[in-house]
Every structure is written in structure tokens, then in C-alpha cells.
Short mmCIF file of C-alpha atoms in Angstrom, two decimals:
data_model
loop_
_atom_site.label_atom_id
_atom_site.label_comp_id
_atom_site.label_asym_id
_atom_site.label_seq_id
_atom_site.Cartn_x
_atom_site.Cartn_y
_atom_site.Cartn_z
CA UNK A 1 57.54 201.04 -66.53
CA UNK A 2 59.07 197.57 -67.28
CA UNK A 3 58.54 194.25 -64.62
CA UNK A 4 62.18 195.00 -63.22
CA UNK A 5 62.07 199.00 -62.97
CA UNK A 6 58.35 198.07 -61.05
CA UNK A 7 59.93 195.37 -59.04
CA UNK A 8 63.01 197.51 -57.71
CA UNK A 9 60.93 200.30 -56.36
CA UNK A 10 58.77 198.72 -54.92
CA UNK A 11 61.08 196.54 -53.11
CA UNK A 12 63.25 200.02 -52.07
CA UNK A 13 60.56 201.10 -50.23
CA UNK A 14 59.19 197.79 -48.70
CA UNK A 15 62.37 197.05 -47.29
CA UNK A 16 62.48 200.28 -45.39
CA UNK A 17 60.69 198.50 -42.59
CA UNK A 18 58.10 201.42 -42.06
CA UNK A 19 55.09 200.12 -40.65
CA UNK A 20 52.91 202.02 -42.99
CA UNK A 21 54.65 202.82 -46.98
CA UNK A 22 52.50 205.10 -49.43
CA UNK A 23 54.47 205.45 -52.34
CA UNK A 24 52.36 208.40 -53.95
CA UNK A 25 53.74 208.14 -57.80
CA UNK A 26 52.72 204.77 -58.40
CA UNK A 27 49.28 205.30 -55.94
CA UNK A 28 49.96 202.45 -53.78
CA UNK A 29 49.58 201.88 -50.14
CA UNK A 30 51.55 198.90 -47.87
CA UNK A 31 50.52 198.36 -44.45
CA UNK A 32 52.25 195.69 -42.02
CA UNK A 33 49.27 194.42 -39.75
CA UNK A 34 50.87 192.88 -36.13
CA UNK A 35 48.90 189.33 -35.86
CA UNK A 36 49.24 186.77 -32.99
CA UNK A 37 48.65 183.05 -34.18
CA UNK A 38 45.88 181.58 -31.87
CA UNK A 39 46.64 178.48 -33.27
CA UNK A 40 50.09 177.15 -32.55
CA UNK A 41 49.33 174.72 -29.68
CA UNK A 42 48.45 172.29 -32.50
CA UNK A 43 52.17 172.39 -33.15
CA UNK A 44 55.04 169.66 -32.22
CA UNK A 45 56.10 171.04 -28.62
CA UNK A 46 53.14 172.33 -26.96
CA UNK A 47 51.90 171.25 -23.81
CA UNK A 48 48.52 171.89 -24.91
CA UNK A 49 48.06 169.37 -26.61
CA UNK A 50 44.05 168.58 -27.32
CA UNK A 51 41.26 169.27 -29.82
CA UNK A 52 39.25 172.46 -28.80
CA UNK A 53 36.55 171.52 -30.94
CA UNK A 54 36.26 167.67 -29.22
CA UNK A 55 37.94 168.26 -25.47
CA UNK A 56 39.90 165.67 -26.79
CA UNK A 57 43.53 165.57 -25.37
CA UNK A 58 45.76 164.05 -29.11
CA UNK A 59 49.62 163.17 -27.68
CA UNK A 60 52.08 163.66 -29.80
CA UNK A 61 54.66 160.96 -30.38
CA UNK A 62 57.93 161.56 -30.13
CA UNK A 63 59.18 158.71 -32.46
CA UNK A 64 57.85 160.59 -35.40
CA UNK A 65 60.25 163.11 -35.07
CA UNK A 66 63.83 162.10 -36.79
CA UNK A 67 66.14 163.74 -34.72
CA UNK A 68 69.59 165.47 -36.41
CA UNK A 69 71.45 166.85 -33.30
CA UNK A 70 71.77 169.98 -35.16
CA UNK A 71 69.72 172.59 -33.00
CA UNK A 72 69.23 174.78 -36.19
CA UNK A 73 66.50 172.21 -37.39
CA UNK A 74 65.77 170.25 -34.43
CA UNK A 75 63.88 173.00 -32.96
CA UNK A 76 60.18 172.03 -31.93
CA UNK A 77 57.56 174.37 -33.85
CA UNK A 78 55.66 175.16 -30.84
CA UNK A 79 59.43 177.23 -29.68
CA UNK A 80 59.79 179.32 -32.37
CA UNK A 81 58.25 182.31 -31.60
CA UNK A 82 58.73 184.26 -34.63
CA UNK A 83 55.94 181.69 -36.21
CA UNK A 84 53.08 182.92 -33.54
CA UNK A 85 54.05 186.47 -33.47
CA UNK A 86 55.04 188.05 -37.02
CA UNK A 87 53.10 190.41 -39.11
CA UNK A 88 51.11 190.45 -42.70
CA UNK A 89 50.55 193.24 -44.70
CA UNK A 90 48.08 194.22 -46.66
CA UNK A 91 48.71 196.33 -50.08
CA UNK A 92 45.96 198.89 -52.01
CA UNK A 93 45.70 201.87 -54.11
CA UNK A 94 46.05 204.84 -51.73
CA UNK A 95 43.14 207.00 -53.78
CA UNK A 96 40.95 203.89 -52.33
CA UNK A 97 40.01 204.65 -47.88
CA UNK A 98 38.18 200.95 -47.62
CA UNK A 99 38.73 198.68 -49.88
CA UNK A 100 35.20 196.88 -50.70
CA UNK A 101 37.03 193.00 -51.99
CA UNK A 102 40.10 191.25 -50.52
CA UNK A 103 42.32 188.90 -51.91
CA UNK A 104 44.28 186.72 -49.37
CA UNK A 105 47.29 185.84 -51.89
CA UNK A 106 49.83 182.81 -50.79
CA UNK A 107 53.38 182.01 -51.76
CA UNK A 108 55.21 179.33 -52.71
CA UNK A 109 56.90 176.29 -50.42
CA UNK A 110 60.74 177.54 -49.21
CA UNK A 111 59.98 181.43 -49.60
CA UNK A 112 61.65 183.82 -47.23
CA UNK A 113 61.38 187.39 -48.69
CA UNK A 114 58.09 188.76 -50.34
CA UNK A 115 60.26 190.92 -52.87
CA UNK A 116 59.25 188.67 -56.13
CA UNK A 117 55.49 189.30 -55.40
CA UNK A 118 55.29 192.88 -54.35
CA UNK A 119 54.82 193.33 -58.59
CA UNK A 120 51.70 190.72 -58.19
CA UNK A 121 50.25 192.22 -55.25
CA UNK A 122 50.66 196.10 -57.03
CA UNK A 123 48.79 194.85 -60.23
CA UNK A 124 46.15 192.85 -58.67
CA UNK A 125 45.25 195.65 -56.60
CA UNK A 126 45.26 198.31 -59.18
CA UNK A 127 43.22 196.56 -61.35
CA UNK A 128 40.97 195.01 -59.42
CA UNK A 129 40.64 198.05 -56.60
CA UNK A 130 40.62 194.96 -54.42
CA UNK A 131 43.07 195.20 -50.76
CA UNK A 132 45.78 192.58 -51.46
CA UNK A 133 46.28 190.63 -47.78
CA UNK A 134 50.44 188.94 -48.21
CA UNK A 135 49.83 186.20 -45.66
CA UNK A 136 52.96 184.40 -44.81
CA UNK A 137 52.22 180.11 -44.75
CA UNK A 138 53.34 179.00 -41.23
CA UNK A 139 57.35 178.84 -40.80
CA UNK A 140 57.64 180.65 -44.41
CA UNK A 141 58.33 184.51 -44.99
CA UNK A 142 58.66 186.26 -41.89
CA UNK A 143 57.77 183.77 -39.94
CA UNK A 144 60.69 181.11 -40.38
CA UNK A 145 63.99 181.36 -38.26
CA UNK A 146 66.57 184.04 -39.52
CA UNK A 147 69.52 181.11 -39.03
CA UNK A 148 67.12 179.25 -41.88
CA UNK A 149 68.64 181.73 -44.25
CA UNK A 150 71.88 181.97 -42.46
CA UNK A 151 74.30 180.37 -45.16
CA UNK A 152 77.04 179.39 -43.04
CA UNK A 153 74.85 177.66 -40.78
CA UNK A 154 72.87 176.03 -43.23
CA UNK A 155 76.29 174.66 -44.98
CA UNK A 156 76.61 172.71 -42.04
CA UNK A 157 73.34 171.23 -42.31
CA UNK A 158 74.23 170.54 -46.47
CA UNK A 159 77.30 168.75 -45.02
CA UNK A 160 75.83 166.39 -42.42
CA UNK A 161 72.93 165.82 -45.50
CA UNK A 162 75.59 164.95 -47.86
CA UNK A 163 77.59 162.62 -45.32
CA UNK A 164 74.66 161.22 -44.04
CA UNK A 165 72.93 160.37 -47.30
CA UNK A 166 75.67 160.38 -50.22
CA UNK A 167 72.89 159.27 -52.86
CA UNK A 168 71.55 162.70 -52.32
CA UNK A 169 70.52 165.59 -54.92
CA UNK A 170 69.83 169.17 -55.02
CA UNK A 171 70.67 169.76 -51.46
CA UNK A 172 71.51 173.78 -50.91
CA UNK A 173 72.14 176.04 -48.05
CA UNK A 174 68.59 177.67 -49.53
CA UNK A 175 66.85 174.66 -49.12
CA UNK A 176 68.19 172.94 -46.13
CA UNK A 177 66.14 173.50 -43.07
CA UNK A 178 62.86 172.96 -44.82
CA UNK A 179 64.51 169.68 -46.28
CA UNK A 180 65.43 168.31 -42.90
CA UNK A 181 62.51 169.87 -41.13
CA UNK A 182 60.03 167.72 -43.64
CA UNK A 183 61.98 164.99 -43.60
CA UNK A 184 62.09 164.44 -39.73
CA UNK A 185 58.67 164.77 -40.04
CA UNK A 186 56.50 165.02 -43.28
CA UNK A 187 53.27 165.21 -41.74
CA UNK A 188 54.56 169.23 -40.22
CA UNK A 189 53.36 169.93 -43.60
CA UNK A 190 49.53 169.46 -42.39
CA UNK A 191 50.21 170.97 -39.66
CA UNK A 192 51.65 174.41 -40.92
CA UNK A 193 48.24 173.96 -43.56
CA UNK A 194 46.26 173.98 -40.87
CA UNK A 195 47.44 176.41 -38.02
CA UNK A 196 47.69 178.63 -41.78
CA UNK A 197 43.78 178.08 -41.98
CA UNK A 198 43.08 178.88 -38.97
CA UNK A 199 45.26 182.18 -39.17
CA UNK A 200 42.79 183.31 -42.15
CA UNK A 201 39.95 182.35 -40.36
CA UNK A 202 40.87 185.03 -37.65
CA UNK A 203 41.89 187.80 -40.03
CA UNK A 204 38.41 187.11 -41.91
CA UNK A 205 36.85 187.80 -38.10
CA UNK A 206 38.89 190.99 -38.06
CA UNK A 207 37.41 192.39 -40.99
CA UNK A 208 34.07 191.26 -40.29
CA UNK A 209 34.40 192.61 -37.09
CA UNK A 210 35.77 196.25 -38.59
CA UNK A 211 39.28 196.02 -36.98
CA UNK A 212 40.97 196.26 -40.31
CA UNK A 213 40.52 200.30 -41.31
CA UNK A 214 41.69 199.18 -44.78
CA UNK A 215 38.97 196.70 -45.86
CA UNK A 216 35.57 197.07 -45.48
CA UNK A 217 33.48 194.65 -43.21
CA UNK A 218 31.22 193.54 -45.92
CA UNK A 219 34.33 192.59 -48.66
CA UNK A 220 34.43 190.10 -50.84
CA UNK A 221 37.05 187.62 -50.08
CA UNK A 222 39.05 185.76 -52.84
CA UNK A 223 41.85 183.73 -52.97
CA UNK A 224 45.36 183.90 -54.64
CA UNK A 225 47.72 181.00 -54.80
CA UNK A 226 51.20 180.55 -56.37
CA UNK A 227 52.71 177.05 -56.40
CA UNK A 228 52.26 175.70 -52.81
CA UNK A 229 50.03 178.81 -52.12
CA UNK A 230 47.21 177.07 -54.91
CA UNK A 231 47.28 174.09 -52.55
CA UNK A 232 46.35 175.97 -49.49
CA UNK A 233 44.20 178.43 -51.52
CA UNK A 234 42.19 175.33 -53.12
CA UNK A 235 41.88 173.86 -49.52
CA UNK A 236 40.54 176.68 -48.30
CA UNK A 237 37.86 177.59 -50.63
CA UNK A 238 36.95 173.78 -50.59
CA UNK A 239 36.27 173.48 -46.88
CA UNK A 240 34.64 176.63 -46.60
CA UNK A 241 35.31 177.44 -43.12
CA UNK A 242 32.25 179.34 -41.75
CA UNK A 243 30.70 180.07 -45.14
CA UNK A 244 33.44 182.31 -45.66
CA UNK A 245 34.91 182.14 -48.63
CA UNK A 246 31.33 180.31 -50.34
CA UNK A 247 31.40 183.13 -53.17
CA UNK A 248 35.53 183.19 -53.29
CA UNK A 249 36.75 182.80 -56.18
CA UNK A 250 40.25 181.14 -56.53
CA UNK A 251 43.21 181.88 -58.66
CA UNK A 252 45.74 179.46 -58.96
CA UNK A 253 49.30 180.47 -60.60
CA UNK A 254 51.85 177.05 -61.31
CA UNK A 255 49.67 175.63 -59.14
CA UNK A 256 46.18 174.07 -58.35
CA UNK A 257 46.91 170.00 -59.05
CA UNK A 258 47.43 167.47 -55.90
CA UNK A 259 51.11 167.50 -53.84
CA UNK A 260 51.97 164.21 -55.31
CA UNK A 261 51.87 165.99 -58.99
CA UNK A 262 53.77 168.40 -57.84
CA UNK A 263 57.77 167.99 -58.14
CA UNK A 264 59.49 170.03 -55.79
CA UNK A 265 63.16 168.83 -56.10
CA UNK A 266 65.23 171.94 -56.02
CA UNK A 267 68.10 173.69 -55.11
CA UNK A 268 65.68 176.43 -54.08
CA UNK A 269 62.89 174.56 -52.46
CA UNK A 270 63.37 170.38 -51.35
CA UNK A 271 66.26 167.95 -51.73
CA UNK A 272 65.73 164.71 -53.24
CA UNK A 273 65.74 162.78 -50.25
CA UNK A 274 63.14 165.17 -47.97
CA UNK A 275 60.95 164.91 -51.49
CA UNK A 276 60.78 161.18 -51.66
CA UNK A 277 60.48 160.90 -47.86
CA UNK A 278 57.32 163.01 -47.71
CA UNK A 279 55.91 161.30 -50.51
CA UNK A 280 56.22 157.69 -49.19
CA UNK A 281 55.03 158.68 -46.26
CA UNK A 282 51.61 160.58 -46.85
CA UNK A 283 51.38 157.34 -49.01
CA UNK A 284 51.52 155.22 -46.49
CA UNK A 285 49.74 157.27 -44.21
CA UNK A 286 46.75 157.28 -46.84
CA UNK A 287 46.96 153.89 -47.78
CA UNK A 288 46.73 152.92 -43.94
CA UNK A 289 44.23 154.75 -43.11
CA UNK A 290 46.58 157.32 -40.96
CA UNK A 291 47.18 154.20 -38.87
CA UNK A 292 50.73 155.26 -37.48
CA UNK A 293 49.88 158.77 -36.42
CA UNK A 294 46.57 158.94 -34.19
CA UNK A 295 46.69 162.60 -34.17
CA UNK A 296 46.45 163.24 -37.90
CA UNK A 297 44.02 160.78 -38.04
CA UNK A 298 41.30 162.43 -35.80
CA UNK A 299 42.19 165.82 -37.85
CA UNK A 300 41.87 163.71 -41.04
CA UNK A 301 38.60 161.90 -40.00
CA UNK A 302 35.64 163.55 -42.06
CA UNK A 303 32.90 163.18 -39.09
CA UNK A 304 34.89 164.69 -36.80
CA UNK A 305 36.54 167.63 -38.76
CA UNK A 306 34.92 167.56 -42.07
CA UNK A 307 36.44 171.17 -43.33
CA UNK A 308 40.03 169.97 -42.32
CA UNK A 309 39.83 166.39 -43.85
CA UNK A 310 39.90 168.07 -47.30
CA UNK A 311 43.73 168.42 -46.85
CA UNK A 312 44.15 164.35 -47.61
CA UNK A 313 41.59 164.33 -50.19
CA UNK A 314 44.53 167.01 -51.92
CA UNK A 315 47.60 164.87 -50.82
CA UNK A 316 47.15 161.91 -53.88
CA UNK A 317 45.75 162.04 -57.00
CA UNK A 318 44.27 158.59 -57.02
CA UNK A 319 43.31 158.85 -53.85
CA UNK A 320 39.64 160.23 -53.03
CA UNK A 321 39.63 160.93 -56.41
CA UNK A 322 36.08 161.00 -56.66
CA UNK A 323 34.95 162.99 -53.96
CA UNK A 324 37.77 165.79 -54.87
CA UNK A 325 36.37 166.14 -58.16
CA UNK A 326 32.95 166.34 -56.96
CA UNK A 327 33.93 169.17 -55.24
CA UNK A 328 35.59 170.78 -58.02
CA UNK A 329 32.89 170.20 -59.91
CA UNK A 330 30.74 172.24 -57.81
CA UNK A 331 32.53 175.36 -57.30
CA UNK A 332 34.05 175.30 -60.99
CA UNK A 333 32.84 178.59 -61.95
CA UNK A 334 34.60 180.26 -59.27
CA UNK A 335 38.46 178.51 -59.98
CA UNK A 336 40.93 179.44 -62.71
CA UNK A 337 44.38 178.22 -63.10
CA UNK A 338 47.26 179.77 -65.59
CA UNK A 339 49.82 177.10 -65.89
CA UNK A 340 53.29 177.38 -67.75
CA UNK A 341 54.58 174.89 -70.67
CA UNK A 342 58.24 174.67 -69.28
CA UNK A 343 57.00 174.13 -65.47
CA UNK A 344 58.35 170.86 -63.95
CA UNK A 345 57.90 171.56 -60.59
CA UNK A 346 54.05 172.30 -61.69
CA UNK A 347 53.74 170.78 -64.89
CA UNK A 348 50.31 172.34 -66.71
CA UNK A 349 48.88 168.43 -67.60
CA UNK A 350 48.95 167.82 -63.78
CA UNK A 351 46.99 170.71 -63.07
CA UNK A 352 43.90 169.60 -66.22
CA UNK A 353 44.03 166.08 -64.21
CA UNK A 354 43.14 167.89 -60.96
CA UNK A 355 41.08 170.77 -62.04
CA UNK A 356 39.54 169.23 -64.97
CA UNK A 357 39.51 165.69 -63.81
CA UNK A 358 40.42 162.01 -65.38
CA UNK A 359 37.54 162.40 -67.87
CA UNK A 360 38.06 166.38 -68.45
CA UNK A 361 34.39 166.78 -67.72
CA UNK A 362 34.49 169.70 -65.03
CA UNK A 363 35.09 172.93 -66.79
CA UNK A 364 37.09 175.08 -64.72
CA UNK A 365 39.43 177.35 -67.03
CA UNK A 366 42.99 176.62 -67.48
CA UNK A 367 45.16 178.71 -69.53
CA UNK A 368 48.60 177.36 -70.62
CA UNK A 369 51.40 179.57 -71.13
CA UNK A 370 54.56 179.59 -72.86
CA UNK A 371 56.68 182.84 -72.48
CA UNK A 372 58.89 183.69 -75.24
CA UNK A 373 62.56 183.95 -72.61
CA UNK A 374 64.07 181.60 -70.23
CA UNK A 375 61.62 181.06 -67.72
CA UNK A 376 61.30 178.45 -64.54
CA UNK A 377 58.93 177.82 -61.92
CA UNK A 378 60.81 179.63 -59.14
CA UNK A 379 61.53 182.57 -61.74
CA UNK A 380 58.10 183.21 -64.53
CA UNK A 381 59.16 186.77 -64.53
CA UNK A 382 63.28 187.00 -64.67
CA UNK A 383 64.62 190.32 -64.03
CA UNK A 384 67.53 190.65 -66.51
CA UNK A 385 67.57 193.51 -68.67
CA UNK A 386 67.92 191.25 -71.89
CA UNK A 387 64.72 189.87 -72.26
CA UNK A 388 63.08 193.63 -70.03
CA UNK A 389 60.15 194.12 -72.85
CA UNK A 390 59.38 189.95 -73.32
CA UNK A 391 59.32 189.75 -69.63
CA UNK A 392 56.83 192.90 -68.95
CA UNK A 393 54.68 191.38 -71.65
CA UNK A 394 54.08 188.36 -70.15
CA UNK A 395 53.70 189.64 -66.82
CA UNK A 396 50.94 192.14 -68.06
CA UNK A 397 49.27 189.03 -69.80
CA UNK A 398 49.31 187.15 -66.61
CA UNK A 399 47.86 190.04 -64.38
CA UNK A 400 45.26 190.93 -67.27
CA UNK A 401 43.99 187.31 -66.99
CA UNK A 402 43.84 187.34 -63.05
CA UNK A 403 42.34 190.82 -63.10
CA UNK A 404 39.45 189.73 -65.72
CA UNK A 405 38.69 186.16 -63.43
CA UNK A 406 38.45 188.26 -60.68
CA UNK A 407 36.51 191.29 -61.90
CA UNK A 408 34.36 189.12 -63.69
#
């Protein structure tokens, strides 16, 4: 079966909205799992506002927040309920009852619609016999606003972007909300990180606990990232929340160097001025010592939340440089990336600085690909019928070499 024949039935059935799919010729399983965010009075808008772990009350300050006057984006996180309610699912074979590994796979920044990775998830999982968990990142996927998608809504926001900033590129109706959501306020993209993290900390005590029928209490958990997803992923498996994820190991696909490597200006993910805006300010913010946001700070101080500090020690390259790669350097065996030539948003030689460090003297593997068809970073696997058998190649290569790190 070629990529695009795979990728269309799969997505038939998927979007059928059952809450259990078993699609019996190609032996596959997808379950949706309901899943209530315990979480989400960390976000802008809650009257909660404190740090369980300290009794520590952390206000919020409103002059953070640029406000638009457009509703559709000024919404406080802590309102939108489809963000703490939503569910995940969680793909296998269907010969396999209880699945004994896990991999918790993450998308990329601006996604709304899993179709693209149902493909991934069905390889992975019938190669490695591994449950695949599709976790949407907070305010991604299912869990973002329909009117976020909503094109004649969002023009309105592209107008007001373009009148309000004429200098501006790559603005879209795609990528408008998430634009003017991280420009009003960069530092939501901690904040999404970390009620995420949390999230996979409570699905980890579900299957510990034996609520999940699918996975067995005593799987091995790895971790899957694709472009924004390596970020988390990396975070993750670097904090090690509970011991959890000590024996993880961690794929990362156009992915796995620091956010200011990456370049997300795109008609499909950030606009020029929401991409320099977030990267001036975690700049500042780092340089300052998270002076102008108290909150982040006390999140971001290592004595007081030494798992969660590792998101700023991922925010700069040159920035805790040292103790990143230390890091790295310790859990090496158990991180591959597989990086593509023609990337710009992820550009391969950004992912050796990170992975490999300045001196190239941690070895985790990197392979660097170059498919032989038009490929981007938003599209490796295109699904045009002129390239079908090029395409389906490389796709097999890429799942071989994910299958293999993982099986390993």
C-alpha cells in the first residue's frame, strides 16, 4: 500500500468519530480516551492562582497580556474549556489485548487535525507492538477553539495584523490565533509546556494504576516528538518527572535543537512579527534573570522546581549551555534524532549543535535525510500521486529507523 492509499483510510475511519475504530484489514485498533486536565489553574484566568507544591499564591499580571479587542484571541486560557476537557487516543495492533511499551508521540506547533500522523502512529505501532498514546500539546489538536480554524473569522484577525503592523510577513488565516495569542503573551508558551507535562504525568498514573485496559501497568514508556513535539519530548525525558520516563528513550523527528534554532515563520505555523516577539522576549526574560514576570521565575527557579526549570535551559542555545549538554550527555544512549537537508524551520546543523554539542563530543545519533521529491518541514511525506513510490520509500526509511531505535 503506498503513504497516500495508507493515509486516506486511515483518516476515513478516524474521522468517523466512533469512540472505539478497529479497522480489521490493516490489524489496527484506535481508541479515544476522555481525560480531564488537572492542571489548568496554572493558566492566565484562573482564580486559583498558587503553587501546590509551595502554598505559594503567584498573581498574574495583567500588563503582560497585549490586549487586541478581538474576542476570538483575547480569550483567557483558563475559559476555554475545550483545553481541560478533550480526549487522546491511543492506537495498537488489534491481535495485541495489552500492549507491554507505550510511546507518548507529540505534534508539531499550530496543528489542528491528527490526519498527517495517523500513518506514523500505524507504523510505529506495528513494528514496534508498542500502544501509540496521540497526546494533543495544550490549545493544539482538539483542544484549541473551533473559531481558531474558522477562516472567516481568522481573516479578520489577518486584517487587523496587517493594519496594525504593515511590516508584517507570512500572516494567514491558518496561523493567526496562535500568532496573536504568542504575541500578547510569549511566555503562554511555558505555560501550555507545562500544564502538557503535567497531563502526561497523570496518564502515566493511569497506566500504572491499570485504568488504561490497552497498556499494561508495567510498560515501557518512550517518547515521540515531531518539530515542537521534540521540544516537549526532550523536556520531558530530561526532567524525569517521578522516575518515569528514566529508561525512555526519545525520538526526535525535525526536531530536538533549542526554540531559538528553530525558525517557525510560516504561513502554516507563526507570522513574522509573533516569531520575533517571542524571541526577544524569552531573551530578555533569560538575560534578566525572569526579572519582569515573578511567576515564571519561581517555575523557572531550579531549587524550587528543579524538573520544570529544564524548560529555560531549552529556550537559548547559548544560554545554560553547559548544564544542557551535561544532561544530554548523560542520557545519550537513549536519544535519536532524523533530521531533513531541506528543513528551515528545523535545519539538521541546529539539531548536531544541541544534541551533539559545540564540541560534537556527546554521541547521540543523528541521521540526516534528503528525500529524493519536494519536501518541507510541514509536509516530509506529500501526498500527490506523482512522486506515490519516492514518497512511500522515504516514509518506510523513516519508520524503519524509529522502529530499530526503539526496538533496540
Amino acid at each position: 500500500m503506498e503513504y497516500y492509499e495508507l493515509y486516506e483510510v486511515l483518516k476515513s475511519h478516524f474521522d468517523s468519530g466512533k469512540s472505539t475504530i478497529e479497522i480489521k484489514e490493516l490489524n489496527v485498533t484506535i481508541e479515544s480516551v476522555p481525560f480531564e486536565s488537572k492542571d489548568s489553574d496554572l493558566l492566565y484566568g484562573s482564580e486559583h492562582q498558587h503553587c501546590n507544591k509551595h502554598q505559594q499564591t503567584l498573581e498574574i499580571s495583567e500588563k503582560g497580556y497585549l490586549v487586541y479587542n478581538h474576542p476570538t484571541v483575547d480569550i483567557k486560557d483558563f475559559e476555554i474549556e475545550c483545553n481541560k476537557k478533550f480526549e487522546y487516543y491511543l492506537l495498537k495492533s488489534a491481535d495485541i489485548e495489552k500492549a507491554d511499551g507505550c510511546i507518548f508521540f507529540f505534534h508539531g506547533l499550530n496543528e489542528k487535525k491528527w490526519d498527517k500522523y495517523l500513518p506514523w502512529a500505524y507504523e510505529l505501532a506495528q513494528r514496534t507492538k508498542k500502544a501509540i498514546v496521540l497526546f494533543p500539546i495544550a490549545f493544539h489538536m482538539n483542544r484549541a477553539e473551533p473559531i481558531w480554524s474558522d477562516r472567516h473569522h481568522m481573516m479578520e484577525v489577518v486584517h487587523f495584523r496587517k493594519k496594525k503592523y504593515p511590516e508584517n510577513m507570512n500572516y494567514s488565516y491558518v496561523n493567526a490565533a496562535i500568532s496573536s495569542r504568542l504575541e500578547a503573551h510569549p511566555q503562554r508558551m511555558f505555560w501550555s509546556g507545562l500544564q502538557t507535562y503535567s497531563d502526561i504525568t497523570e496518564v502515566v498514573k493511569d497506566i500504572k494504576n491499570g485504568h488504561l485496559k490497552s497498556i499494561s501497568q508495567d510498560a515501557k514508556l518512550d517518547l515521540f516528538g515531531y518539530s515542537i513535539g521534540s521540544f516537549l519530548s526532550m523536556i520531558i525525558k530530561m526532567a524525569d518527572p517521578d522516575h518515569y520516563f528514566s529508561e525512555s528513550k526519545v525520538f526526535c523527528f525535525c526536531g530536538g535543537m533549542t526554540i531559538d534554532r528553530m525558525f517557525p515563520i510560516s504561513k502554516y505555523i507563526m507570522d513574522t512579527q509573533a516569531t520575533v516577539k517571542m524571541q526577544s522576549v524569552f531573551t530578555e526574560l533569560l538575560s534578566s534573570d525572569f526579572k519582569s514576570d515573578a511567576r515564571l521565575k519561581h517555575y523557572q527557579t531550579e531549587a524550587l522546581h528543579p524538573q520544570e526549570s529544564w524548560f529555560k535551559k531549552m529556550l537559548r542555545y547559548n544560554y545554560f549551555q553547559q548544564e544542557r549538554e551535561e544532561r544530554i550527555q548523560e542520557i545519550q544512549t537513549h536519544i535519536k534524532a532524523y533530521v531533513l537537508e531541506k528543513d528551515s524551520v528545523a535545519p539538521p546543523i541546529e539539531a548536531l549543535n544541541t544534541l551533539q554539542g559545540g564540541y560534537r563530543n556527546i554521541n547521540v545519533d543523528i541521521e540526516i535525510k534528503d528525500f529524493p521529491y519536494e519536501y518541507s518541514h510541514m509536509v516530509p511525506f506529500p501526498l500527490a500521486h506523482k512522486h506515490r513510490k519516492e514518497v512511500t520509500e522515504a516514509f518506510h526509511q523513516f519508520i524503519t529507523s524509529a522502529a530499530r531505535f526503539y526496538n533496540g
